[in-house]
JSON list of C-alpha atoms and ligand atoms in Angstrom, two decimals:
[
{"chain": "A", "resi": 1, "resn": "MET", "atom": "CA", "xyz": [68.62, -16.92, -13.39]},
{"chain": "A", "resi": 2, "resn": "PHE", "atom": "CA", "xyz": [71.88, -18.29, -14.78]},
{"chain": "A", "resi": 3, "resn": "ILE", "atom": "CA", "xyz": [74.97, -17.21, -12.84]},
{"chain": "A", "resi": 4, "resn": "THR", "atom": "CA", "xyz": [78.58, -18.14, -13.61]},
{"chain": "A", "resi": 5, "resn": "PHE", "atom": "CA", "xyz": [81.91, -17.72, -11.83]},
{"chain": "A", "resi": 6, "resn": "GLU", "atom": "CA", "xyz": [85.05, -17.21, -13.87]},
{"chain": "A", "resi": 7, "resn": "GLY", "atom": "CA", "xyz": [88.70, -16.45, -13.17]},
{"chain": "A", "resi": 8, "resn": "ILE", "atom": "CA", "xyz": [92.10, -18.07, -13.00]},
{"chain": "A", "resi": 9, "resn": "ASP", "atom": "CA", "xyz": [92.81, -21.31, -11.15]},
{"chain": "A", "resi": 10, "resn": "GLY", "atom": "CA", "xyz": [92.70, -20.84, -7.39]},
{"chain": "A", "resi": 11, "resn": "SER", "atom": "CA", "xyz": [90.95, -17.47, -7.54]},
{"chain": "A", "resi": 12, "resn": "GLY", "atom": "CA", "xyz": [88.14, -18.73, -5.30]},
{"chain": "A", "resi": 13, "resn": "LYS", "atom": "CA", "xyz": [85.41, -19.54, -7.83]},
{"chain": "A", "resi": 14, "resn": "SER", "atom": "CA", "xyz": [84.32, -22.85, -6.28]},
{"chain": "A", "resi": 15, "resn": "THR", "atom": "CA", "xyz": [84.30, -21.33, -2.80]},
{"chain": "A", "resi": 16, "resn": "GLN", "atom": "CA", "xyz": [82.23, -18.33, -3.90]},
{"chain": "A", "resi": 17, "resn": "ALA", "atom": "CA", "xyz": [79.86, -20.38, -6.04]},
{"chain": "A", "resi": 18, "resn": "ARG", "atom": "CA", "xyz": [79.15, -22.59, -3.04]},
{"chain": "A", "resi": 19, "resn": "LEU", "atom": "CA", "xyz": [78.67, -19.64, -0.66]},
{"chain": "A", "resi": 20, "resn": "LEU", "atom": "CA", "xyz": [76.25, -17.91, -3.06]},
{"chain": "A", "resi": 21, "resn": "ALA", "atom": "CA", "xyz": [74.32, -21.15, -3.54]},
{"chain": "A", "resi": 22, "resn": "GLU", "atom": "CA", "xyz": [74.02, -21.58, 0.25]},
{"chain": "A", "resi": 23, "resn": "HIS", "atom": "CA", "xyz": [72.88, -17.99, 0.64]},
{"chain": "A", "resi": 24, "resn": "LEU", "atom": "CA", "xyz": [70.23, -18.23, -2.08]},
{"chain": "A", "resi": 25, "resn": "ARG", "atom": "CA", "xyz": [68.96, -21.57, -0.77]},
{"chain": "A", "resi": 26, "resn": "ALA", "atom": "CA", "xyz": [68.62, -20.08, 2.71]},
{"chain": "A", "resi": 27, "resn": "ALA", "atom": "CA", "xyz": [66.56, -17.32, 1.09]},
{"chain": "A", "resi": 28, "resn": "GLY", "atom": "CA", "xyz": [64.23, -19.97, -0.32]},
{"chain": "A", "resi": 29, "resn": "HIS", "atom": "CA", "xyz": [65.48, -20.30, -3.90]},
{"chain": "A", "resi": 30, "resn": "ASP", "atom": "CA", "xyz": [65.77, -23.62, -5.68]},
{"chain": "A", "resi": 31, "resn": "VAL", "atom": "CA", "xyz": [69.44, -23.64, -6.65]},
{"chain": "A", "resi": 32, "resn": "VAL", "atom": "CA", "xyz": [71.43, -25.99, -8.89]},
{"chain": "A", "resi": 33, "resn": "LEU", "atom": "CA", "xyz": [75.16, -25.71, -8.22]},
{"chain": "A", "resi": 34, "resn": "THR", "atom": "CA", "xyz": [77.25, -27.12, -11.04]},
{"chain": "A", "resi": 35, "resn": "ARG", "atom": "CA", "xyz": [80.66, -26.88, -12.69]},
{"chain": "A", "resi": 36, "resn": "GLU", "atom": "CA", "xyz": [82.54, -27.08, -15.96]},
{"chain": "A", "resi": 37, "resn": "PRO", "atom": "CA", "xyz": [84.03, -29.04, -17.47]},
{"chain": "A", "resi": 38, "resn": "GLY", "atom": "CA", "xyz": [81.42, -31.45, -16.13]},
{"chain": "A", "resi": 39, "resn": "GLY", "atom": "CA", "xyz": [78.03, -31.03, -14.53]},
{"chain": "A", "resi": 40, "resn": "SER", "atom": "CA", "xyz": [76.39, -33.96, -16.36]},
{"chain": "A", "resi": 41, "resn": "ALA", "atom": "CA", "xyz": [77.44, -37.61, -16.58]},
{"chain": "A", "resi": 42, "resn": "GLY", "atom": "CA", "xyz": [78.75, -37.32, -20.14]},
{"chain": "A", "resi": 43, "resn": "ALA", "atom": "CA", "xyz": [80.51, -34.04, -19.48]},
{"chain": "A", "resi": 44, "resn": "GLU", "atom": "CA", "xyz": [82.19, -35.48, -16.39]},
{"chain": "A", "resi": 45, "resn": "GLU", "atom": "CA", "xyz": [83.59, -38.25, -18.60]},
{"chain": "A", "resi": 46, "resn": "ILE", "atom": "CA", "xyz": [84.96, -35.65, -20.98]},
{"chain": "A", "resi": 47, "resn": "ARG", "atom": "CA", "xyz": [86.39, -33.78, -17.97]},
{"chain": "A", "resi": 48, "resn": "ARG", "atom": "CA", "xyz": [88.55, -36.79, -17.21]},
{"chain": "A", "resi": 49, "resn": "LEU", "atom": "CA", "xyz": [89.72, -36.92, -20.81]},
{"chain": "A", "resi": 50, "resn": "VAL", "atom": "CA", "xyz": [90.86, -33.30, -20.84]},
{"chain": "A", "resi": 51, "resn": "LEU", "atom": "CA", "xyz": [92.16, -32.78, -17.31]},
{"chain": "A", "resi": 52, "resn": "GLU", "atom": "CA", "xyz": [93.99, -36.02, -16.59]},
{"chain": "A", "resi": 53, "resn": "GLY", "atom": "CA", "xyz": [96.93, -37.58, -18.36]},
{"chain": "A", "resi": 54, "resn": "ASP", "atom": "CA", "xyz": [99.58, -36.10, -20.63]},
{"chain": "A", "resi": 55, "resn": "PRO", "atom": "CA", "xyz": [99.05, -32.34, -21.11]},
{"chain": "A", "resi": 56, "resn": "ASP", "atom": "CA", "xyz": [100.08, -32.67, -24.78]},
{"chain": "A", "resi": 57, "resn": "ARG", "atom": "CA", "xyz": [97.49, -35.35, -25.40]},
{"chain": "A", "resi": 58, "resn": "TRP", "atom": "CA", "xyz": [95.17, -33.02, -27.36]},
{"chain": "A", "resi": 59, "resn": "SER", "atom": "CA", "xyz": [95.82, -30.25, -29.84]},
{"chain": "A", "resi": 60, "resn": "ALA", "atom": "CA", "xyz": [94.34, -26.85, -29.06]},
{"chain": "A", "resi": 61, "resn": "GLU", "atom": "CA", "xyz": [91.65, -27.38, -31.70]},
{"chain": "A", "resi": 62, "resn": "THR", "atom": "CA", "xyz": [90.68, -30.82, -30.37]},
{"chain": "A", "resi": 63, "resn": "GLU", "atom": "CA", "xyz": [90.50, -29.35, -26.91]},
{"chain": "A", "resi": 64, "resn": "ILE", "atom": "CA", "xyz": [88.03, -26.70, -28.07]},
{"chain": "A", "resi": 65, "resn": "LEU", "atom": "CA", "xyz": [85.84, -29.47, -29.49]},
{"chain": "A", "resi": 66, "resn": "LEU", "atom": "CA", "xyz": [86.03, -31.50, -26.28]},
{"chain": "A", "resi": 67, "resn": "PHE", "atom": "CA", "xyz": [85.18, -28.57, -23.99]},
{"chain": "A", "resi": 68, "resn": "THR", "atom": "CA", "xyz": [82.35, -27.53, -26.34]},
{"chain": "A", "resi": 69, "resn": "ALA", "atom": "CA", "xyz": [81.02, -31.11, -26.46]},
{"chain": "A", "resi": 70, "resn": "ALA", "atom": "CA", "xyz": [81.06, -31.25, -22.67]},
{"chain": "A", "resi": 71, "resn": "ARG", "atom": "CA", "xyz": [79.25, -27.89, -22.49]},
{"chain": "A", "resi": 72, "resn": "ARG", "atom": "CA", "xyz": [76.59, -28.97, -24.97]},
{"chain": "A", "resi": 73, "resn": "ASP", "atom": "CA", "xyz": [75.82, -32.08, -22.91]},
{"chain": "A", "resi": 74, "resn": "HIS", "atom": "CA", "xyz": [75.79, -30.04, -19.67]},
{"chain": "A", "resi": 75, "resn": "LEU", "atom": "CA", "xyz": [73.43, -27.54, -21.28]},
{"chain": "A", "resi": 76, "resn": "GLU", "atom": "CA", "xyz": [71.05, -30.15, -22.72]},
{"chain": "A", "resi": 77, "resn": "ARG", "atom": "CA", "xyz": [70.87, -32.38, -19.67]},
{"chain": "A", "resi": 78, "resn": "LEU", "atom": "CA", "xyz": [71.17, -30.02, -16.74]},
{"chain": "A", "resi": 79, "resn": "ILE", "atom": "CA", "xyz": [71.24, -26.27, -17.37]},
{"chain": "A", "resi": 80, "resn": "GLU", "atom": "CA", "xyz": [68.37, -25.80, -19.84]},
{"chain": "A", "resi": 81, "resn": "PRO", "atom": "CA", "xyz": [65.92, -28.11, -18.01]},
{"chain": "A", "resi": 82, "resn": "ALA", "atom": "CA", "xyz": [66.74, -26.46, -14.67]},
{"chain": "A", "resi": 83, "resn": "LEU", "atom": "CA", "xyz": [66.25, -22.93, -16.03]},
{"chain": "A", "resi": 84, "resn": "ALA", "atom": "CA", "xyz": [63.03, -24.00, -17.75]},
{"chain": "A", "resi": 85, "resn": "ALA", "atom": "CA", "xyz": [61.78, -25.27, -14.37]},
{"chain": "A", "resi": 86, "resn": "GLY", "atom": "CA", "xyz": [62.46, -21.86, -12.85]},
{"chain": "A", "resi": 87, "resn": "ARG", "atom": "CA", "xyz": [65.50, -22.93, -10.84]},
{"chain": "A", "resi": 88, "resn": "VAL", "atom": "CA", "xyz": [68.59, -20.81, -10.26]},
{"chain": "A", "resi": 89, "resn": "VAL", "atom": "CA", "xyz": [71.69, -22.29, -11.93]},
{"chain": "A", "resi": 90, "resn": "ILE", "atom": "CA", "xyz": [75.14, -21.39, -10.61]},
{"chain": "A", "resi": 91, "resn": "SER", "atom": "CA", "xyz": [78.06, -22.75, -12.63]},
{"chain": "A", "resi": 92, "resn": "ASP", "atom": "CA", "xyz": [81.70, -22.78, -11.58]},
{"chain": "A", "resi": 93, "resn": "ARG", "atom": "CA", "xyz": [83.11, -21.84, -15.05]},
{"chain": "A", "resi": 94, "resn": "PHE", "atom": "CA", "xyz": [81.27, -21.78, -18.39]},
{"chain": "A", "resi": 95, "resn": "ALA", "atom": "CA", "xyz": [81.95, -20.56, -21.95]},
{"chain": "A", "resi": 96, "resn": "ASP", "atom": "CA", "xyz": [84.18, -17.66, -20.87]},
{"chain": "A", "resi": 97, "resn": "SER", "atom": "CA", "xyz": [86.75, -20.25, -19.69]},
{"chain": "A", "resi": 98, "resn": "THR", "atom": "CA", "xyz": [86.99, -21.66, -23.22]},
{"chain": "A", "resi": 99, "resn": "ARG", "atom": "CA", "xyz": [87.26, -18.12, -24.64]},
{"chain": "A", "resi": 100, "resn": "MET", "atom": "CA", "xyz": [90.22, -17.62, -22.32]},
{"chain": "A", "resi": 101, "resn": "TYR", "atom": "CA", "xyz": [92.05, -20.94, -21.96]},
{"chain": "A", "resi": 102, "resn": "GLN", "atom": "CA", "xyz": [91.56, -22.37, -25.45]},
{"chain": "A", "resi": 103, "resn": "GLY", "atom": "CA", "xyz": [91.11, -18.97, -27.12]},
{"chain": "A", "resi": 104, "resn": "LEU", "atom": "CA", "xyz": [94.31, -17.41, -25.81]},
{"chain": "A", "resi": 105, "resn": "SER", "atom": "CA", "xyz": [96.72, -19.96, -24.40]},
{"chain": "A", "resi": 106, "resn": "ARG", "atom": "CA", "xyz": [98.06, -21.62, -27.56]},
{"chain": "A", "resi": 107, "resn": "GLY", "atom": "CA", "xyz": [97.82, -19.00, -30.26]},
{"chain": "A", "resi": 108, "resn": "ASP", "atom": "CA", "xyz": [94.81, -16.88, -31.10]},
{"chain": "A", "resi": 109, "resn": "LEU", "atom": "CA", "xyz": [91.91, -19.30, -31.48]},
{"chain": "A", "resi": 110, "resn": "ARG", "atom": "CA", "xyz": [89.26, -17.00, -30.07]},
{"chain": "A", "resi": 111, "resn": "ALA", "atom": "CA", "xyz": [87.39, -16.73, -33.39]},
{"chain": "A", "resi": 112, "resn": "LEU", "atom": "CA", "xyz": [87.08, -20.51, -33.58]},
{"chain": "A", "resi": 113, "resn": "VAL", "atom": "CA", "xyz": [85.84, -20.68, -29.99]},
{"chain": "A", "resi": 114, "resn": "ASP", "atom": "CA", "xyz": [83.26, -17.97, -30.72]},
{"chain": "A", "resi": 115, "resn": "ARG", "atom": "CA", "xyz": [82.02, -19.63, -33.91]},
{"chain": "A", "resi": 116, "resn": "LEU", "atom": "CA", "xyz": [81.49, -22.98, -32.22]},
{"chain": "A", "resi": 117, "resn": "HIS", "atom": "CA", "xyz": [79.76, -21.24, -29.32]},
{"chain": "A", "resi": 118, "resn": "GLU", "atom": "CA", "xyz": [77.42, -19.47, -31.70]},
{"chain": "A", "resi": 119, "resn": "MET", "atom": "CA", "xyz": [76.54, -22.70, -33.48]},
{"chain": "A", "resi": 120, "resn": "LEU", "atom": "CA", "xyz": [76.18, -25.10, -30.57]},
{"chain": "A", "resi": 121, "resn": "ILE", "atom": "CA", "xyz": [75.80, -23.30, -27.27]},
{"chain": "A", "resi": 122, "resn": "LYS", "atom": "CA", "xyz": [74.35, -19.83, -27.91]},
{"chain": "A", "resi": 123, "resn": "ARG", "atom": "CA", "xyz": [73.29, -19.21, -24.33]},
{"chain": "A", "resi": 124, "resn": "GLU", "atom": "CA", "xyz": [75.13, -16.65, -22.19]},
{"chain": "A", "resi": 125, "resn": "PRO", "atom": "CA", "xyz": [74.77, -16.29, -18.43]},
{"chain": "A", "resi": 126, "resn": "ASP", "atom": "CA", "xyz": [72.57, -13.53, -16.96]},
{"chain": "A", "resi": 127, "resn": "LEU", "atom": "CA", "xyz": [75.35, -12.64, -14.54]},
{"chain": "A", "resi": 128, "resn": "THR", "atom": "CA", "xyz": [79.06, -13.55, -14.50]},
{"chain": "A", "resi": 129, "resn": "PHE", "atom": "CA", "xyz": [81.38, -12.95, -11.56]},
{"chain": "A", "resi": 130, "resn": "VAL", "atom": "CA", "xyz": [84.95, -12.60, -12.76]},
{"chain": "A", "resi": 131, "resn": "ILE", "atom": "CA", "xyz": [87.13, -13.10, -9.70]},
{"chain": "A", "resi": 132, "resn": "ASP", "atom": "CA", "xyz": [90.36, -11.17, -10.06]},
{"chain": "A", "resi": 133, "resn": "LEU", "atom": "CA", "xyz": [93.46, -12.46, -8.27]},
{"chain": "A", "resi": 134, "resn": "ASP", "atom": "CA", "xyz": [97.23, -12.21, -8.60]},
{"chain": "A", "resi": 135, "resn": "PRO", "atom": "CA", "xyz": [98.31, -15.41, -10.40]},
{"chain": "A", "resi": 136, "resn": "ASP", "atom": "CA", "xyz": [101.08, -16.17, -7.90]},
{"chain": "A", "resi": 137, "resn": "LEU", "atom": "CA", "xyz": [98.49, -16.21, -5.15]},
{"chain": "A", "resi": 138, "resn": "GLY", "atom": "CA", "xyz": [96.08, -18.24, -7.25]},
{"chain": "A", "resi": 139, "resn": "LEU", "atom": "CA", "xyz": [98.75, -20.78, -8.12]},
{"chain": "A", "resi": 140, "resn": "SER", "atom": "CA", "xyz": [99.82, -21.27, -4.52]},
{"chain": "A", "resi": 141, "resn": "ARG", "atom": "CA", "xyz": [96.19, -21.63, -3.45]},
{"chain": "A", "resi": 142, "resn": "ALA", "atom": "CA", "xyz": [95.51, -24.11, -6.27]},
{"chain": "A", "resi": 143, "resn": "ARG", "atom": "CA", "xyz": [98.66, -26.13, -5.51]},
{"chain": "A", "resi": 144, "resn": "GLY", "atom": "CA", "xyz": [97.57, -26.26, -1.88]},
{"chain": "A", "resi": 145, "resn": "ARG", "atom": "CA", "xyz": [94.59, -28.33, -2.97]},
{"chain": "A", "resi": 146, "resn": "ASN", "atom": "CA", "xyz": [96.90, -31.00, -4.27]},
{"chain": "A", "resi": 147, "resn": "GLY", "atom": "CA", "xyz": [94.61, -32.72, -6.78]},
{"chain": "A", "resi": 148, "resn": "HIS", "atom": "CA", "xyz": [95.40, -34.83, -9.81]},
{"chain": "A", "resi": 149, "resn": "GLU", "atom": "CA", "xyz": [93.82, -32.38, -12.27]},
{"chain": "A", "resi": 150, "resn": "GLU", "atom": "CA", "xyz": [96.92, -30.33, -12.75]},
{"chain": "A", "resi": 151, "resn": "ARG", "atom": "CA", "xyz": [96.77, -29.76, -16.47]},
{"chain": "A", "resi": 152, "resn": "PHE", "atom": "CA", "xyz": [96.32, -26.01, -16.71]},
{"chain": "A", "resi": 153, "resn": "GLU", "atom": "CA", "xyz": [97.84, -25.21, -13.34]},
{"chain": "A", "resi": 154, "resn": "ASP", "atom": "CA", "xyz": [101.00, -26.84, -14.67]},
{"chain": "A", "resi": 155, "resn": "PHE", "atom": "CA", "xyz": [101.24, -24.23, -17.41]},
{"chain": "A", "resi": 156, "resn": "GLY", "atom": "CA", "xyz": [102.66, -22.04, -14.66]},
{"chain": "A", "resi": 157, "resn": "ALA", "atom": "CA", "xyz": [102.65, -18.41, -13.68]},
{"chain": "A", "resi": 158, "resn": "GLY", "atom": "CA", "xyz": [103.31, -17.00, -17.18]},
{"chain": "A", "resi": 159, "resn": "LEU", "atom": "CA", "xyz": [100.12, -18.41, -18.63]},
{"chain": "A", "resi": 160, "resn": "GLN", "atom": "CA", "xyz": [98.12, -17.55, -15.51]},
{"chain": "A", "resi": 161, "resn": "ARG", "atom": "CA", "xyz": [99.26, -13.94, -15.84]},
{"chain": "A", "resi": 162, "resn": "ARG", "atom": "CA", "xyz": [97.99, -13.78, -19.41]},
{"chain": "A", "resi": 163, "resn": "MET", "atom": "CA", "xyz": [94.78, -15.39, -18.25]},
{"chain": "A", "resi": 164, "resn": "GLN", "atom": "CA", "xyz": [94.31, -12.78, -15.52]},
{"chain": "A", "resi": 165, "resn": "ALA", "atom": "CA", "xyz": [94.73, -10.01, -18.11]},
{"chain": "A", "resi": 166, "resn": "GLY", "atom": "CA", "xyz": [92.39, -11.91, -20.43]},
{"chain": "A", "resi": 167, "resn": "PHE", "atom": "CA", "xyz": [89.67, -12.24, -17.80]},
{"chain": "A", "resi": 168, "resn": "ARG", "atom": "CA", "xyz": [89.91, -8.52, -17.00]},
{"chain": "A", "resi": 169, "resn": "ALA", "atom": "CA", "xyz": [89.53, -7.71, -20.70]},
{"chain": "A", "resi": 170, "resn": "LEU", "atom": "CA", "xyz": [86.60, -10.13, -20.92]},
{"chain": "A", "resi": 171, "resn": "ALA", "atom": "CA", "xyz": [84.79, -8.29, -18.12]},
{"chain": "A", "resi": 172, "resn": "GLU", "atom": "CA", "xyz": [85.15, -5.11, -20.19]},
{"chain": "A", "resi": 173, "resn": "GLU", "atom": "CA", "xyz": [84.05, -6.89, -23.36]},
{"chain": "A", "resi": 174, "resn": "PHE", "atom": "CA", "xyz": [80.77, -8.02, -21.77]},
{"chain": "A", "resi": 175, "resn": "PRO", "atom": "CA", "xyz": [79.93, -5.21, -19.32]},
{"chain": "A", "resi": 176, "resn": "ALA", "atom": "CA", "xyz": [76.20, -5.98, -19.26]},
{"chain": "A", "resi": 177, "resn": "ARG", "atom": "CA", "xyz": [76.66, -9.36, -17.57]},
{"chain": "A", "resi": 178, "resn": "CYS", "atom": "CA", "xyz": [80.18, -9.34, -16.08]},
{"chain": "A", "resi": 179, "resn": "ARG", "atom": "CA", "xyz": [81.23, -7.99, -12.70]},
{"chain": "A", "resi": 180, "resn": "LEU", "atom": "CA", "xyz": [84.91, -7.94, -11.75]},
{"chain": "A", "resi": 181, "resn": "VAL", "atom": "CA", "xyz": [85.39, -8.84, -8.08]},
{"chain": "A", "resi": 182, "resn": "ASP", "atom": "CA", "xyz": [88.64, -8.52, -6.11]},
{"chain": "A", "resi": 183, "resn": "GLY", "atom": "CA", "xyz": [89.49, -12.03, -4.89]},
{"chain": "A", "resi": 184, "resn": "ASP", "atom": "CA", "xyz": [92.36, -11.01, -2.62]},
{"chain": "A", "resi": 185, "resn": "ARG", "atom": "CA", "xyz": [90.23, -10.69, 0.50]},
{"chain": "A", "resi": 186, "resn": "ALA", "atom": "CA", "xyz": [88.82, -13.04, 3.12]},
{"chain": "A", "resi": 187, "resn": "PRO", "atom": "CA", "xyz": [86.25, -15.43, 1.62]},
{"chain": "A", "resi": 188, "resn": "ASP", "atom": "CA", "xyz": [83.41, -13.85, 3.63]},
{"chain": "A", "resi": 189, "resn": "GLU", "atom": "CA", "xyz": [84.24, -10.37, 2.38]},
{"chain": "A", "resi": 190, "resn": "VAL", "atom": "CA", "xyz": [84.25, -11.52, -1.23]},
{"chain": "A", "resi": 191, "resn": "ALA", "atom": "CA", "xyz": [80.99, -13.39, -0.60]},
{"chain": "A", "resi": 192, "resn": "ALA", "atom": "CA", "xyz": [79.32, -10.27, 0.81]},
{"chain": "A", "resi": 193, "resn": "GLU", "atom": "CA", "xyz": [80.13, -8.32, -2.34]},
{"chain": "A", "resi": 194, "resn": "VAL", "atom": "CA", "xyz": [78.94, -11.20, -4.53]},
{"chain": "A", "resi": 195, "resn": "ARG", "atom": "CA", "xyz": [75.64, -11.32, -2.64]},
{"chain": "A", "resi": 196, "resn": "ALA", "atom": "CA", "xyz": [75.16, -7.57, -2.96]},
{"chain": "A", "resi": 197, "resn": "ILE", "atom": "CA", "xyz": [75.79, -7.66, -6.70]},
{"chain": "A", "resi": 198, "resn": "ALA", "atom": "CA", "xyz": [73.39, -10.59, -7.16]},
{"chain": "A", "resi": 199, "resn": "ALA", "atom": "CA", "xyz": [70.72, -8.80, -5.13]},
{"chain": "A", "resi": 200, "resn": "ARG", "atom": "CA", "xyz": [71.10, -5.67, -7.26]},
{"chain": "A", "resi": 201, "resn": "ALA", "atom": "CA", "xyz": [70.98, -7.68, -10.47]},
{"chain": "A", "resi": 202, "resn": "PHE", "atom": "CA", "xyz": [67.91, -9.73, -9.63]},
{"chain": "A", "resi": 203, "resn": "GLY", "atom": "CA", "xyz": [66.07, -7.68, -7.03]},
{"chain": "B", "resi": 1, "resn": "ADP", "atom": "P1", "xyz": [88.98, -22.00, -7.76]},
{"chain": "B", "resi": 1, "resn": "ADP", "atom": "O1", "xyz": [87.67, -22.72, -7.82]},
{"chain": "B", "resi": 1, "resn": "ADP", "atom": "O2", "xyz": [88.91, -20.63, -8.37]},
{"chain": "B", "resi": 1, "resn": "ADP", "atom": "O3", "xyz": [90.14, -22.76, -8.28]},
{"chain": "B", "resi": 1, "resn": "ADP", "atom": "P2", "xyz": [88.80, -22.47, -4.88]},
{"chain": "B", "resi": 1, "resn": "ADP", "atom": "O4", "xyz": [87.53, -21.85, -4.39]},
{"chain": "B", "resi": 1, "resn": "ADP", "atom": "O5", "xyz": [88.85, -23.93, -5.08]},
{"chain": "B", "resi": 1, "resn": "ADP", "atom": "O6", "xyz": [89.28, -21.70, -6.23]},
{"chain": "B", "resi": 1, "resn": "ADP", "atom": "O7", "xyz": [89.97, -22.00, -3.91]},
{"chain": "B", "resi": 1, "resn": "ADP", "atom": "C1", "xyz": [91.29, -22.48, -4.05]},
{"chain": "B", "resi": 1, "resn": "ADP", "atom": "C2", "xyz": [91.88, -22.70, -2.66]},
{"chain": "B", "resi": 1, "resn": "ADP", "atom": "O8", "xyz": [92.00, -21.45, -1.98]},
{"chain": "B", "resi": 1, "resn": "ADP", "atom": "C3", "xyz": [91.01, -23.58, -1.78]},
{"chain": "B", "resi": 1, "resn": "ADP", "atom": "O9", "xyz": [91.84, -24.35, -0.96]},
{"chain": "B", "resi": 1, "resn": "ADP", "atom": "C4", "xyz": [90.21, -22.58, -0.94]},
{"chain": "B", "resi": 1, "resn": "ADP", "atom": "O10", "xyz": [89.85, -23.09, 0.31]},
{"chain": "B", "resi": 1, "resn": "ADP", "atom": "C5", "xyz": [91.16, -21.41, -0.83]},
{"chain": "B", "resi": 1, "resn": "ADP", "atom": "N1", "xyz": [90.48, -20.10, -0.86]},
{"chain": "B", "resi": 1, "resn": "ADP", "atom": "C6", "xyz": [89.34, -19.78, -1.51]},
{"chain": "B", "resi": 1, "resn": "ADP", "atom": "N2", "xyz": [89.02, -18.47, -1.34]},
{"chain": "B", "resi": 1, "resn": "ADP", "atom": "C7", "xyz": [89.98, -17.95, -0.57]},
{"chain": "B", "resi": 1, "resn": "ADP", "atom": "C8", "xyz": [90.22, -16.62, -0.04]},
{"chain": "B", "resi": 1, "resn": "ADP", "atom": "N3", "xyz": [89.38, -15.59, -0.27]},
{"chain": "B", "resi": 1, "resn": "ADP", "atom": "N4", "xyz": [91.32, -16.45, 0.71]},
{"chain": "B", "resi": 1, "resn": "ADP", "atom": "C9", "xyz": [92.18, -17.48, 0.94]},
{"chain": "B", "resi": 1, "resn": "ADP", "atom": "N5", "xyz": [92.00, -18.75, 0.49]},
{"chain": "B", "resi": 1, "resn": "ADP", "atom": "C10", "xyz": [90.92, -18.98, -0.26]},
{"chain": "B", "resi": 2, "resn": "TYD", "atom": "P1", "xyz": [88.51, -26.09, -12.56]},
{"chain": "B", "resi": 2, "resn": "TYD", "atom": "O1", "xyz": [88.14, -27.39, -11.97]},
{"chain": "B", "resi": 2, "resn": "TYD", "atom": "O2", "xyz": [87.53, -24.98, -12.44]},
{"chain": "B", "resi": 2, "resn": "TYD", "atom": "O3", "xyz": [89.92, -25.67, -11.99]},
{"chain": "B", "resi": 2, "resn": "TYD", "atom": "P2", "xyz": [90.27, -24.63, -10.86]},
{"chain": "B", "resi": 2, "resn": "TYD", "atom": "O4", "xyz": [89.39, -24.94, -9.68]},
{"chain": "B", "resi": 2, "resn": "TYD", "atom": "O5", "xyz": [91.71, -24.89, -10.59]},
{"chain": "B", "resi": 2, "resn": "TYD", "atom": "O6", "xyz": [90.02, -23.26, -11.40]},
{"chain": "B", "resi": 2, "resn": "TYD", "atom": "O7", "xyz": [88.83, -26.25, -14.10]},
{"chain": "B", "resi": 2, "resn": "TYD", "atom": "C1", "xyz": [89.80, -27.15, -14.49]},
{"chain": "B", "resi": 2, "resn": "TYD", "atom": "C2", "xyz": [90.67, -26.58, -15.56]},
{"chain": "B", "resi": 2, "resn": "TYD", "atom": "O8", "xyz": [89.99, -26.60, -16.82]},
{"chain": "B", "resi": 2, "resn": "TYD", "atom": "C3", "xyz": [91.11, -25.16, -15.34]},
{"chain": "B", "resi": 2, "resn": "TYD", "atom": "O9", "xyz": [92.53, -25.13, -15.36]},
{"chain": "B", "resi": 2, "resn": "TYD", "atom": "C4", "xyz": [90.59, -24.41, -16.53]},
{"chain": "B", "resi": 2, "resn": "TYD", "atom": "C5", "xyz": [90.33, -25.47, -17.54]},
{"chain": "B", "resi": 2, "resn": "TYD", "atom": "N1", "xyz": [89.25, -25.16, -18.49]},
{"chain": "B", "resi": 2, "resn": "TYD", "atom": "C6", "xyz": [89.55, -24.88, -19.81]},
{"chain": "B", "resi": 2, "resn": "TYD", "atom": "O10", "xyz": [90.72, -24.87, -20.19]},
{"chain": "B", "resi": 2, "resn": "TYD", "atom": "N2", "xyz": [88.55, -24.61, -20.70]},
{"chain": "B", "resi": 2, "resn": "TYD", "atom": "C7", "xyz": [87.23, -24.61, -20.33]},
{"chain": "B", "resi": 2, "resn": "TYD", "atom": "O11", "xyz": [86.35, -24.37, -21.17]},
{"chain": "B", "resi": 2, "resn": "TYD", "atom": "C8", "xyz": [86.93, -24.91, -18.96]},
{"chain": "B", "resi": 2, "resn": "TYD", "atom": "C9", "xyz": [85.49, -24.93, -18.51]},
{"chain": "B", "resi": 2, "resn": "TYD", "atom": "C10", "xyz": [87.96, -25.17, -18.07]}
]
């Protein structure tokens, strides 16, 4: 069981990933909660390279390579072994984030993202929650966290709006695994819907 959460910054992915992990653990499942970029030692190092420092540090193409390299390490070291051992893996972001952020934000690089994915990653989640939220709300929530990983949040409301539209289109592109969830509700309400969808998907 490989479950991912996707959506714009501040949409509530981390919160919902954590709540679902807690729920499934309480139900007796062995759950690995992880995130991207990151999730393994090497990928966390790459996370620092891409999310800290000058936003113009990397070209769009280099960024695709870095995110894909981080994902490959995450997959080899954490995700594949955990799934092989029968554990449930929940990841806060995965390949759909690269399809959106690197595929759409600086020109149309989606084909390049898809080709690299096909060559080096291949795996898709069994279930993807796409949390839908107005970008103004997402941005104010994300800014409230006040971290030092501001890179994509700094792109501002214009980019986030295109990302919201992109994530909605993505949910339609992959209807078998994607479920669009309204994120503009209390965390517990969103979590209840997420739990219900997961229960329907996996019995
Ligand atoms: P993401 O991982 O998508 O960036 P987070 O789960 O980190 O989002 O949430 C961003 C901020 O908004 C956090 O401070 C979190 O506590 C808060 N938050 C999360 N879900 C909700 C919600 N449903 N309503 C209001 N605030 C929320
Ligand atoms: P994340 O920590 O999930 O940020 P947030 O909690 O604000 O949503 O991800 C950090 C940033 O990395 C986020 O702005 C999206 C970006 N990102 C990409 O651009 N490409 C990717 O492939 C991934 C996984 C993340």
